[in-house]
Amino acid sequence: MTAVVAQESQLSLAGALNRALADALAADPTVLVFGEDVGALGGVFRVTDGLAARFGEQRVFDTPLAESGIVGTAIGMAMNGLRPVVEMQFDAFAYPAFEQITSHLAKLRNRTRGRVELPVVIRVPYGGGIGGVEHHCDSSEAYYTHTPGLRVVTPGTPDDAYRLLRDAIDSPDPVIFLEPKRRYWAKGPLSDERIGFDRAVVRRAGRDVTLIAYGPMVATALETAEAATEEGWDVEVVDLRSLAPFDDETVCASVVKTGRAVVVHEASGFGGYGAEVVARVTERCFHHLHAPVLRVTGFDIPYPPPKLEEHHLPSVDRILDAIGRLQWDDEVVGSCGA
């Protein structure tokens, strides 16, 4: 039986992350939280609100504006038995630390033939939809998923935010924890059921087409699925949750059932994470597909100004249009009641 962690049941995604950090700090004295403004301020998005006052400045503390130094310090701490959880404040702010992440954090365990574990969690608020500008609204998942040695996860709900972050902190391997900032204030219930780090989940069952989404696009995909019923399409929604490693089993089971798939993400399409998903689905499900696997993504441009981002980000209408461009013969459409 699943225990309920938060009976108030309407905790926000940011609140769920705060709860996860607090529970991890309370459960394990080797857990530390640090980054820019995470101490007294409680973080730009208040994810670390109250943690410094509760656990002290030795375990929750501010750092200089030096992302490479933050990650380098975390690597040294992890090598000496601690479990650092660091915040990058905004997605593109992590790029100065990219060399530390790809050259050292991702490789040290393999370089030492498994003798040195690096239990480091790097929390990265990512994506758009908050009226920010470039450097504050990147979707950088492809950089990390292309780097062997890193686990990359992203929650789409408060419940997953809590459970995935607890699992990330417990992991012996480095984890890039991507937080969809536009969903920080989405509310929902929490449970302490562990879900496994590598598993996708079917958020909505359907029989005609599979929408494959993650992070901020999960809610948009579910909204699209509801709108699609008016067009006669019964849409299944798969939330990847773990971008690396990838859950081929859950995704392919859905696509084999429906025969059609659309991958949705905020990042640019060219060379994006969706291209990898399309390739994997095509390689494994080719003989079950009724139409090519399509993508709905952000455009291949730097992140636009706030007044234009609603046109850049995948919308319900754009996803519905992609579903409509799949090959629908009269027999199938008729069976959907259209």
Short mmCIF file of C-alpha atoms in Angstrom, two decimals, residues 4 6-12 187-190:
data_model
loop_
_atom_site.label_atom_id
_atom_site.label_comp_id
_atom_site.label_asym_id
_atom_site.label_seq_id
_atom_site.Cartn_x
_atom_site.Cartn_y
_atom_site.Cartn_z
CA VAL A 4 0.83 9.37 1.39
CA ALA A 6 1.65 15.02 1.79
CA GLN A 7 -1.97 14.79 2.87
CA GLU A 8 -2.47 18.42 1.94
CA SER A 9 -2.49 16.84 -1.56
CA GLN A 10 -2.07 20.08 -3.42
CA LEU A 11 1.62 20.66 -2.94
CA SER A 12 3.27 22.48 -5.83
CA LYS A 187 -0.07 21.22 -7.77
CA GLY A 188 -0.81 17.59 -6.98
CA PRO A 189 -0.58 14.83 -4.35
CA LEU A 190 2.60 13.10 -3.19
#
